[in-house]
Coordinates of C-alpha atoms and ligand atoms in Angstrom, one line a residue:
X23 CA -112.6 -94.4 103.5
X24 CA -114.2 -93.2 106.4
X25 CA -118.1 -92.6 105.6
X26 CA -119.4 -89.4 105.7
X27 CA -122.1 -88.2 108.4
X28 CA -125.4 -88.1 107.1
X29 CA -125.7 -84.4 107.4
X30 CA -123.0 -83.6 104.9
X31 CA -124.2 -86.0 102.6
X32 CA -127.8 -84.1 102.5
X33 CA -125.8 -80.6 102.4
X34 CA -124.2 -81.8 98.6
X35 CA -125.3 -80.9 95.6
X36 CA -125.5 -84.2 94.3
X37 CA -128.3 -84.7 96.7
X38 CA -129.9 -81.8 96.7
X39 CA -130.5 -82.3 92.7
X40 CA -131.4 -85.8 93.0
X41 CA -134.2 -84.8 95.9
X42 CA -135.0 -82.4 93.2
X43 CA -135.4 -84.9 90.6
X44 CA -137.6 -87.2 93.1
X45 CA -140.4 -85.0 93.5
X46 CA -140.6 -83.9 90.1
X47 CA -140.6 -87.2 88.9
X48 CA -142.8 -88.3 91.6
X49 CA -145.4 -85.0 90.5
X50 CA -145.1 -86.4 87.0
X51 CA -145.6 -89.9 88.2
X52 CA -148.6 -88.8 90.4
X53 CA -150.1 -87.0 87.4
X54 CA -150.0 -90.0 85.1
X55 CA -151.3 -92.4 87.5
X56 CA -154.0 -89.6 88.4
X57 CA -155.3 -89.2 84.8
X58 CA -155.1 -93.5 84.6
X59 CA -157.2 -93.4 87.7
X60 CA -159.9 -91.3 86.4
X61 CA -159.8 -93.3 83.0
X62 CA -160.6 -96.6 84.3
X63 CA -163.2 -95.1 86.6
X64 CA -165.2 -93.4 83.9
X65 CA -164.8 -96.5 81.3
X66 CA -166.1 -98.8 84.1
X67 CA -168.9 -96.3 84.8
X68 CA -169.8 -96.0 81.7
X69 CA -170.2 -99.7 80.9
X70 CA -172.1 -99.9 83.9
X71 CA -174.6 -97.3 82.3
X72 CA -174.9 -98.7 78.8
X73 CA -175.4 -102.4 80.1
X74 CA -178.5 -100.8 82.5
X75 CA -179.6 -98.6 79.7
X76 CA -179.7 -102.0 77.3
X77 CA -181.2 -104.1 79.6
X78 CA -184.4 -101.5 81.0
X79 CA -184.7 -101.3 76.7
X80 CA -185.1 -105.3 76.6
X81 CA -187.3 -105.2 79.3
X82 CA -189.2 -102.5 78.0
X83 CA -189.8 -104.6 74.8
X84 CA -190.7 -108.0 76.5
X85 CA -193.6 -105.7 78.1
X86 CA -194.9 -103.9 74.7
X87 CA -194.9 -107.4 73.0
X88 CA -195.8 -110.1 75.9
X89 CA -197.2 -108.1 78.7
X90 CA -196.9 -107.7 82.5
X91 CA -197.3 -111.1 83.4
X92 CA -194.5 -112.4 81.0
X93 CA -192.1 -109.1 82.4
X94 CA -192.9 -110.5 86.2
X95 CA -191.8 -114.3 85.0
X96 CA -188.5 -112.9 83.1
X97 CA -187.8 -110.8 86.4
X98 CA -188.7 -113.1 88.9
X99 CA -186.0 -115.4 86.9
X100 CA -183.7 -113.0 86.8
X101 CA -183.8 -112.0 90.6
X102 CA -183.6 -115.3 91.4
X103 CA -180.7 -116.8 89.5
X104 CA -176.8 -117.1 91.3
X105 CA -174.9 -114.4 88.8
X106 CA -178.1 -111.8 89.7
X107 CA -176.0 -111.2 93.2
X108 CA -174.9 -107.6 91.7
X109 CA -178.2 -107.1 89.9
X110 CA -181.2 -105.6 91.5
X111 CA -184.3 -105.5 90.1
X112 CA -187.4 -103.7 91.5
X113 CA -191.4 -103.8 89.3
X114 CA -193.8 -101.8 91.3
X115 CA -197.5 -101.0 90.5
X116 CA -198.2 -97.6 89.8
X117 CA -198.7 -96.7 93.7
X118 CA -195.3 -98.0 94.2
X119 CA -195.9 -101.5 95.6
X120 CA -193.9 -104.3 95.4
X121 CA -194.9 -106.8 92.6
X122 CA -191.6 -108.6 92.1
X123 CA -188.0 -108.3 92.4
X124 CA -184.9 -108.5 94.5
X125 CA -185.5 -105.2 96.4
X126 CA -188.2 -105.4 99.0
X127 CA -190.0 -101.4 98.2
X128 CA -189.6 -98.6 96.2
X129 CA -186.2 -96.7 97.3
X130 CA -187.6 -93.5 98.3
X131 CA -184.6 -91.7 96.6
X132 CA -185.7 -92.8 93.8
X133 CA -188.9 -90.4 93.6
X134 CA -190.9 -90.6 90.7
X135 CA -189.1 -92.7 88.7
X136 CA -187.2 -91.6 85.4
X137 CA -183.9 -91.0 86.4
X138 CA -180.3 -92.1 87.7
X139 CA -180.4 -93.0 91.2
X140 CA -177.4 -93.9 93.6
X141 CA -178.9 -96.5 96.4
X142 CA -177.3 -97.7 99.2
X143 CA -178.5 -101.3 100.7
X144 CA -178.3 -102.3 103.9
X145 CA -178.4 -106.1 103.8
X146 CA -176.9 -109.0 106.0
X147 CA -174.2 -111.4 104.3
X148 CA -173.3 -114.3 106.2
X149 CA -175.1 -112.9 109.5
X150 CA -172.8 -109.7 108.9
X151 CA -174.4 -106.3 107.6
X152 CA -172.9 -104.9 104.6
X153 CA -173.5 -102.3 102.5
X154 CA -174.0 -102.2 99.2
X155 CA -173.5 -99.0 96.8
X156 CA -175.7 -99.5 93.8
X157 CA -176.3 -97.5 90.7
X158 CA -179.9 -97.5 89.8
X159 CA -182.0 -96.4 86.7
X160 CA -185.6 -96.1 87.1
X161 CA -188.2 -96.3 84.1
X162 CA -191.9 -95.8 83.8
X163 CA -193.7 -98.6 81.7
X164 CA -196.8 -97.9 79.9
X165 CA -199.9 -98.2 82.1
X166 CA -198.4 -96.4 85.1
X167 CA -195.6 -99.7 86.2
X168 CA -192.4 -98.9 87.5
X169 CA -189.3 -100.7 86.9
X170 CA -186.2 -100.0 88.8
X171 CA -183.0 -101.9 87.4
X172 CA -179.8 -101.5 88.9
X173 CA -175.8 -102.8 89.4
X174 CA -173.9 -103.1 92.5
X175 CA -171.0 -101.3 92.3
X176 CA -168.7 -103.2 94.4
X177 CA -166.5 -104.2 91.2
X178 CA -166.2 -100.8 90.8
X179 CA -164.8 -100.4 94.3
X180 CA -162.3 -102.9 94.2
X181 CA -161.0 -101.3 91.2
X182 CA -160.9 -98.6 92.7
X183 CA -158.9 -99.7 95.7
X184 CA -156.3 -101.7 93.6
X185 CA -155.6 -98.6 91.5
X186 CA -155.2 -96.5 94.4
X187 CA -152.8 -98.6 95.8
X188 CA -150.7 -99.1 93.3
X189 CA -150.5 -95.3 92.7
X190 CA -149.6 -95.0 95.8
X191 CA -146.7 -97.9 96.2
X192 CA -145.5 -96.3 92.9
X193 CA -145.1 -92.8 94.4
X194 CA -143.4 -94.2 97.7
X195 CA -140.8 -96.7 95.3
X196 CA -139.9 -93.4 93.3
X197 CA -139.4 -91.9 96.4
X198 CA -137.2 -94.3 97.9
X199 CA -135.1 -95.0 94.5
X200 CA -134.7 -91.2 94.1
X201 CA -133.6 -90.5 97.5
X202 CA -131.4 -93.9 97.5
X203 CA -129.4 -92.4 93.9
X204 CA -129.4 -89.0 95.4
X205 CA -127.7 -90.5 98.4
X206 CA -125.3 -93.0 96.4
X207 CA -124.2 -90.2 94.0
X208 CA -123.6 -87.8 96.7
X209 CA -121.5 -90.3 98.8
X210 CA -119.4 -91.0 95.7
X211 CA -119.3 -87.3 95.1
X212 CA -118.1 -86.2 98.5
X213 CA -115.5 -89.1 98.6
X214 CA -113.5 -87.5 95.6
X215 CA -114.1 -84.3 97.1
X216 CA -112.8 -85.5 100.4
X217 CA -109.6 -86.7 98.3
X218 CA -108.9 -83.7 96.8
X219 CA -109.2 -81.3 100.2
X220 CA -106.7 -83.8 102.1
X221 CA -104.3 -83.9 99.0
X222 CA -104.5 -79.7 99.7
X223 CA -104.5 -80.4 103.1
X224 CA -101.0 -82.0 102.6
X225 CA -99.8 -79.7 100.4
X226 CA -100.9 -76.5 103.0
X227 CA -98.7 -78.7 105.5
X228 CA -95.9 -78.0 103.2
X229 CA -95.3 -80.9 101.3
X230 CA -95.5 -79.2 98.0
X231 CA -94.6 -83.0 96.2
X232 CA -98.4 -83.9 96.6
X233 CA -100.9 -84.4 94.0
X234 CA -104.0 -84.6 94.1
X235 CA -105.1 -88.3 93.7
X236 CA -106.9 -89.1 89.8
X237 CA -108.5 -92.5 88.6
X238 CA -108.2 -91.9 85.1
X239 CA -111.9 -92.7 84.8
X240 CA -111.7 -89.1 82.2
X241 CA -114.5 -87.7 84.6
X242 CA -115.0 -84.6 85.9
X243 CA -113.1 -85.0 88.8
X244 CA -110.0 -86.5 86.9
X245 CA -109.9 -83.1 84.9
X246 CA -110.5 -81.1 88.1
X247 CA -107.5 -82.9 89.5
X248 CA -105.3 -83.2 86.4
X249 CA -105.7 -79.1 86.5
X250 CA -105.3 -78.9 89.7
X251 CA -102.0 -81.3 89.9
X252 CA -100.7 -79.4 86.7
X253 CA -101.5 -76.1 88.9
X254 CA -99.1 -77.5 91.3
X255 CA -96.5 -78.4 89.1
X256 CA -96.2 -74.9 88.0
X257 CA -96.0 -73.7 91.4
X258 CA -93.8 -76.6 92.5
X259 CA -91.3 -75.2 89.5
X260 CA -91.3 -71.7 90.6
X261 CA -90.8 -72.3 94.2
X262 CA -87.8 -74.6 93.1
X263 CA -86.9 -72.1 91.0
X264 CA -87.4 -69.1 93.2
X265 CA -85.2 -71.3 96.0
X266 CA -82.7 -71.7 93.8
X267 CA -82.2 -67.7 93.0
X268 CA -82.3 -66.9 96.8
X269 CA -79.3 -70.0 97.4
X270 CA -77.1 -68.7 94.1
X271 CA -77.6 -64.9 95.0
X272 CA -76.9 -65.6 98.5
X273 CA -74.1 -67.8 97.6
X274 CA -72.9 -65.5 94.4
X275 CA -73.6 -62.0 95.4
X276 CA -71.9 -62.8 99.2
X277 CA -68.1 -63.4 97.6
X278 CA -68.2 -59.9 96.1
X279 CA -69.2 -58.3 98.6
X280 CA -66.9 -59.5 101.1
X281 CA -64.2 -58.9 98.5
X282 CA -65.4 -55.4 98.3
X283 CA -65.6 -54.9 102.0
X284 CA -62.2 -56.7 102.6
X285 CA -60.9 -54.0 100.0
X286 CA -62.5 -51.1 101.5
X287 CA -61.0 -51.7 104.8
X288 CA -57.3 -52.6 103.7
X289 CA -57.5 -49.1 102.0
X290 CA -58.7 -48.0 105.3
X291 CA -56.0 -49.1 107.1
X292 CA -53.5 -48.4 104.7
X293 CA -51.8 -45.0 104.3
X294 CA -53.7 -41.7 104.0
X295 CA -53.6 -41.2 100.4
X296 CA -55.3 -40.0 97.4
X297 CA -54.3 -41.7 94.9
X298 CA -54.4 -45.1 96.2
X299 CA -58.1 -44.1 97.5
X300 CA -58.7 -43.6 94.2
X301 CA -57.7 -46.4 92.8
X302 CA -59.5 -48.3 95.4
X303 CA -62.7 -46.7 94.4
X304 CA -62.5 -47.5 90.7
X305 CA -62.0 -51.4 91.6
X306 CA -64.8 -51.1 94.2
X307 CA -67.3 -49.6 91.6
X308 CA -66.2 -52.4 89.0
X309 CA -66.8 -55.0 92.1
X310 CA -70.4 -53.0 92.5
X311 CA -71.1 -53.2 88.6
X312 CA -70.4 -57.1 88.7
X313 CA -73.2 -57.4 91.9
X314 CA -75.5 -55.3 89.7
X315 CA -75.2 -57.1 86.6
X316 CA -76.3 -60.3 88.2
X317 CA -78.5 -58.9 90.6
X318 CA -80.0 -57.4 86.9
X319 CA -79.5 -60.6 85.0
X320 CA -81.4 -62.8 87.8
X321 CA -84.7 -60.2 88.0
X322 CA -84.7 -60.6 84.4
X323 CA -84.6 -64.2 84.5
X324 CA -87.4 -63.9 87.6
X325 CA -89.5 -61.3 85.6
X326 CA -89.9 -63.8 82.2
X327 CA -90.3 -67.0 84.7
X328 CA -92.8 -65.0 86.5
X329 CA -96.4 -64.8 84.5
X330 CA -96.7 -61.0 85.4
X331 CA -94.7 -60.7 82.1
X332 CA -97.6 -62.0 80.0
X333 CA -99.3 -59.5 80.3
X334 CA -96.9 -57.1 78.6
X335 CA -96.9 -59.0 75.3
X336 CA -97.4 -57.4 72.0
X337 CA -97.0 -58.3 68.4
X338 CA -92.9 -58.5 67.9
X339 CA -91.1 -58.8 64.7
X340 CA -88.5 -60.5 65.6
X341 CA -86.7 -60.1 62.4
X342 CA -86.6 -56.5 63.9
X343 CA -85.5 -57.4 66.9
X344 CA -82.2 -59.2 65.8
X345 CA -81.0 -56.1 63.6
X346 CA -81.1 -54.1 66.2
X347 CA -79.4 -56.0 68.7
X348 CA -76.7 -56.9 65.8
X349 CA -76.3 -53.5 64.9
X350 CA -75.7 -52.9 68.8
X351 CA -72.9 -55.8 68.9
X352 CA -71.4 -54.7 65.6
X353 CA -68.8 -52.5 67.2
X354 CA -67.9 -55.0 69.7
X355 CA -67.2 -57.6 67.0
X356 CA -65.0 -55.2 65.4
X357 CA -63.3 -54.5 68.2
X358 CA -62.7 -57.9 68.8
X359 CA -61.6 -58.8 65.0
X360 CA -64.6 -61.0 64.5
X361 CA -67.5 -61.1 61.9
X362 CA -71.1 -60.4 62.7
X363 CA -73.6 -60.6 59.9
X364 CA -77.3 -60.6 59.7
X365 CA -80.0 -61.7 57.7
X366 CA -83.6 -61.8 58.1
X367 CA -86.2 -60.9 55.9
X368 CA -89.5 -59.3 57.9
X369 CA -91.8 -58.9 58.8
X370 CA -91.7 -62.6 61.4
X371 CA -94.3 -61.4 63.8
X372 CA -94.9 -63.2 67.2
X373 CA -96.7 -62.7 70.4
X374 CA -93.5 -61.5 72.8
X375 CA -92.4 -59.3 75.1
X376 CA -90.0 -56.9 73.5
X377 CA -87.5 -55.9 76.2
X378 CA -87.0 -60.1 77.1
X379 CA -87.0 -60.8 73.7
X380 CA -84.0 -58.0 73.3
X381 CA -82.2 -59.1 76.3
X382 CA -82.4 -62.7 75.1
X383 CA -81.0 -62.5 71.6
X384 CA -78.3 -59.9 73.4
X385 CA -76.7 -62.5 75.5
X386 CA -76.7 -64.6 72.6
X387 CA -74.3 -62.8 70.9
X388 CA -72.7 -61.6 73.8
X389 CA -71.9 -65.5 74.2
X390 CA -71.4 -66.0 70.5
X391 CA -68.9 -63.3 70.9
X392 CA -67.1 -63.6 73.5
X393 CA -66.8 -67.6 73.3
X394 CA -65.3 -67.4 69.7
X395 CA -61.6 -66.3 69.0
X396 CA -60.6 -63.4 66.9
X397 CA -61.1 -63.5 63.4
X398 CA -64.4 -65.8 64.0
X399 CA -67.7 -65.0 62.0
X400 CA -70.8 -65.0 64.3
X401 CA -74.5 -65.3 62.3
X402 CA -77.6 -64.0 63.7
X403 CA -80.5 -65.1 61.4
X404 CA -84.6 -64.6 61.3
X405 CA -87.1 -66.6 59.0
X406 CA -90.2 -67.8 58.8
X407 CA -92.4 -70.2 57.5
X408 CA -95.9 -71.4 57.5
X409 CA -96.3 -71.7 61.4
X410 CA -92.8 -71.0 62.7
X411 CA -90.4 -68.3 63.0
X412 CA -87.0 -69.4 63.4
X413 CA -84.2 -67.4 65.3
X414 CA -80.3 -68.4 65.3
X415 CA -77.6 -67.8 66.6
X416 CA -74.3 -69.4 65.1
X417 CA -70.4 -69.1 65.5
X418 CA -67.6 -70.9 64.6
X419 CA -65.9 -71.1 68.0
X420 CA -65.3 -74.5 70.8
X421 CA -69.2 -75.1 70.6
X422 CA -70.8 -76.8 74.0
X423 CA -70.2 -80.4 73.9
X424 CA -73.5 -82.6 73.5
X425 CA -73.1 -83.5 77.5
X426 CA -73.5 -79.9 78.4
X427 CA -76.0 -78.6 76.2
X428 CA -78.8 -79.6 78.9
X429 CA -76.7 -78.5 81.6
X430 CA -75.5 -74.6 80.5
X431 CA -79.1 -73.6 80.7
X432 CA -79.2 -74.0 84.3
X433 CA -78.4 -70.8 86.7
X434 CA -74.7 -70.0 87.5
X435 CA -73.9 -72.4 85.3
X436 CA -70.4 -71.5 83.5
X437 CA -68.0 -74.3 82.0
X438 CA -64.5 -74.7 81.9
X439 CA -64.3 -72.4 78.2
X440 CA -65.5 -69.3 80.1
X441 CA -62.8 -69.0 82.7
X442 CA -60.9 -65.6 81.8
X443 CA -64.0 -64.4 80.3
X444 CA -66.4 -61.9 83.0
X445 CA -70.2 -63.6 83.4
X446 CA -72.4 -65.2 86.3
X447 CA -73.4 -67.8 83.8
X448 CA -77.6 -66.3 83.4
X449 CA -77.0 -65.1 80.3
X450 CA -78.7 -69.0 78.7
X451 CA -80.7 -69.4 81.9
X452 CA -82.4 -66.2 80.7
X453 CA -82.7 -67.5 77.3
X454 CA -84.5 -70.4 78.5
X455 CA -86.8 -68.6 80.1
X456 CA -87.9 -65.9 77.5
X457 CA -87.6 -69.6 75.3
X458 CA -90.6 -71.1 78.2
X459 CA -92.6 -67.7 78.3
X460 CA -93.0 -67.3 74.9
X461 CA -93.5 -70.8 74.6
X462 CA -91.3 -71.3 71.9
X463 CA -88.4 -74.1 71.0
X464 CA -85.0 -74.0 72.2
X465 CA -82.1 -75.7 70.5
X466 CA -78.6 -75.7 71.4
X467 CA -77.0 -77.8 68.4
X468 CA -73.5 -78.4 66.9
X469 CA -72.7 -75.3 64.0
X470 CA -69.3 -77.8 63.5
X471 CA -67.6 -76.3 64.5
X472 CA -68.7 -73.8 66.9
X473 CA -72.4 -73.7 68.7
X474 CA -75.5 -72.6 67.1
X475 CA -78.4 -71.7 69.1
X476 CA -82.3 -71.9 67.4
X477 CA -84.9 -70.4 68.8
X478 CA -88.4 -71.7 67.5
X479 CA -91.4 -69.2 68.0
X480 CA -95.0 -70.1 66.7
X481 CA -96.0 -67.5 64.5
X482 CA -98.6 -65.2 64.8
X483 CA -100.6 -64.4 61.6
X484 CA -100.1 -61.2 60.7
X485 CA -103.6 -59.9 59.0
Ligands
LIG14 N1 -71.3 -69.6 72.0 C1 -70.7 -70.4 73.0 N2 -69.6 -71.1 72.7 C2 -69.1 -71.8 73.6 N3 -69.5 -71.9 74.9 C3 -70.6 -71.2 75.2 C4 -71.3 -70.4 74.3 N4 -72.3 -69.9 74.9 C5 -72.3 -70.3 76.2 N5 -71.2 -71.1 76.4 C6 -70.9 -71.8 77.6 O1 -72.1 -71.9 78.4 C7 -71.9 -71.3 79.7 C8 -73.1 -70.6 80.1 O2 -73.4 -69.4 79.3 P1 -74.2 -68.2 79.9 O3 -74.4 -67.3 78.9 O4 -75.3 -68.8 80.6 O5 -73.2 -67.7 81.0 P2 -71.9 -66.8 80.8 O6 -71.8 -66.3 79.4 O7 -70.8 -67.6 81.4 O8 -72.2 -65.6 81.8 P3 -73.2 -64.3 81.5 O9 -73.9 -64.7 80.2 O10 -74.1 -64.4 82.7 O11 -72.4 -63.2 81.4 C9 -70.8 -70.3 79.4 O12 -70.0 -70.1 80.7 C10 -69.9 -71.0 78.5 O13 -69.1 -72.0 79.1
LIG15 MG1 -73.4 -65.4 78.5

């Protein structure tokens, strides 16, 4: 497969949605982590208050019970000691001077005293300077002394920083994986795609014997191409078919014609005469009535092959159908010595085309007819049950041998019983056809003797 450029790959759908779904879920991911960040921050800031808040309290006590000198020892201790490096402590005398404490003077931010107060310290760690961001609470102790208590925030910091990274490694890996999916699916996408335009590609090129390539994976590709390939079957069919009826009427319709013509100009050349110009006339219009009949017979055949037909379907009782054309082939029967009966009970409504549906059952008997000998019965016959209407047409003549049965549907195809008898042999093709439009059975079976064709409709409910 050759890979697709970049750009095309960006210009899918595929991609487009899973940008899409890359920044919203990188929003919703950058929301979460947000509302995480500001939790943590505000826990951690509030232990940092409550633990200052206890401590000034204890303080406070030590003083009210065992006096300044006993609150200098307890802070000198505590200003002193190794885990006091985030603690600061300040005690001042009531004009702000130093009296102990880990802080050299009074922060002048600090005003007063009685408040929160953020410091920042300057001091020098390892011969470095550093600054340190400390939150402060200042407290004012009976008989005027000030006590300043405070944590360094650093810890506070750090968290800080670790949570912002992450948040922001998080964002960047949705990111990527988005984008990398969106760019997977959309390379997968546009290689099916790229299948399906050179299978159509092919067939533009005139090979109509391509299909479209499917993997049976069931996905929506496979149906797109199992539609598609089923598209082109249909079209493959009627461009066979549609060959086929340009060959046979070339082929058919051209010995006629040049019989006619050959006839027309040997009465030319003959003698001036009336009477034979007459006669040459009436053969010439019988010649003219055969070309018309198949030129009529293959349009019919071409109009229920064609889909344009579809959309003249009504509801058909075919039980109606079949009197009528009985009653229309009665007098021919009798002419011919032979027995046509009926029977059908109605209504057997289906979804058909009248005039096909006429034509069809017509060159039924017509066949039926004209196949049998004299003194033959010929049965046309119409139920229905539960789903199915059933149309047939038997008669007690040589039948069509289980070989041919396939083979007589085809166009201009006549076998060795008909010779003597006028026909193009359409008169089945067209019954195959209105069989295939109306999507309904066809049967040619043994009626032993004789040939009995069933025509198998699905029924359409009548309310
Ligand atoms: N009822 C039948 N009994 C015996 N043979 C039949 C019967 N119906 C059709 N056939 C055979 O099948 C062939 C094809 O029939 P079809 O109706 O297609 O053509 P046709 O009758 O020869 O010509 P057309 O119907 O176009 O006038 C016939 O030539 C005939 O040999
Ligand atoms: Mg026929």
């Amino acid at each position: 497969m050759p890979s697709a450029p970049a750009h095309r790959l960006y210009r899918t759908s595929a991609f487009r949605l899973a940008l899409l779904y890359a920044v919203l879920f990188g929003s919703s991911v950058l929301v979460l982590l947000g509302v995480i960040y500001w939790s943590i921050l505000a826990v951690v800031d509030r232990q940092t208050t409550d633990n200052i808040d206890a401590e000034i309290r204890g303080l406070a006590e030590q003083y009210r019970d065992e006096g300044l000198t006993r609150l200098v020892e307890i802070l000198g201790e505590r200003s002193g000691s190794v885990g006091a490096r985030n603690n600061v402590y300040l005690l001042a005398d009531p004009a702000f001077r130093h009296i102990t404490g880990n802080l050299e003077e009074w922060p002048p931010a600090a005003g007063d005293g009685g408040g929160w107060v953020d410091l920042e310290l300057r001091t020098t760690e390892d011969g470095r300077a550093a600054i340190h961001n400390v939150r402060a609470r200042t407290f004012t102790l009976p008989g005027g002394y000030r006590l300043l208590v405070g944590r360094d925030l650093r810890e506070r910091a750090e968290l800080r920083q670790i949570v912002l990274e992450s948040l922001v490694w998080t964002l960047v890996g949705t990111l990527a994986l988005g984008l990398a999916g969106g760019f997977l699916m959309s390379r997968n996408l546009l290689r099916r795609v790229d299948e399906i335009s050179a299978a159509a590609q092919r067939i533009m090129r005139g090979d109509l014997s391509q299909r479209v390539p499917a993997n049976d994976s069931g996905d929506e590709f496979d149906r797109l191409a199992g539609a598609l390939n089923e598209m082109l079957d249909q079209i493959e069919q009627l461009m066979t078919g549609m060959r086929a009826v340009t060959d046979s009427l070339g082929h058919d319709l051209r010995s006629p014609l040049t019989h006619l013509k050959g006839r027309i100009e040997m009465t030319l050349r003959g003698p001036t005469d009336i009477a034979a110009y007459r006669s040459a006339l009436d053969d010439a219009t019988a010649d003219v009535d055969a070309v018309l009949k198949t030129f009529n017979a293959l349009m019919s055949v071409a109009t229920a092959e064609a889909g344009t037909a579809r959309a003249e379907m009504t509801d058909v009782d075919v039980a109606e159908v079949g009197r009528d054309a009985a009653e229309l082939y009665e007098p021919l029967a009798e002419e011919k010595g032979q027995h046509l009966s009926f029977a059908g009970a109605g209504p057997a409504v289906v979804r058909g085309h009248r005039q096909l549906l006429a034509q069809a059952v017509a060159n039924l008997l017509d066949n039926a007819l004209k196949y049998s000998p004299a003194g033959g019965a010929v049965r046309l016959s119409v139920d229905s049950d539960g789903e199915t209407v059933h149309l047939r047409v038997a008669d007690n003549g040589p039948g069509v041998g289980a070989e041919d049965r396939e083979r007589v549907l085809g166009r201009f195809v006549r076998l060795d019983n008909s010779r003597g008898e006028a026909g193009s042999g359409l008169g089945l093709s067209l019954v195959a056809a209105v069989a295939k439009l109306h999507g309904a059975k066809l049967n040619l079976e043994d009626n032993a003797p004789g040939l009995r064709v069933v025509l198998a409709f699905p029924k359409r409910d009548v309310p």
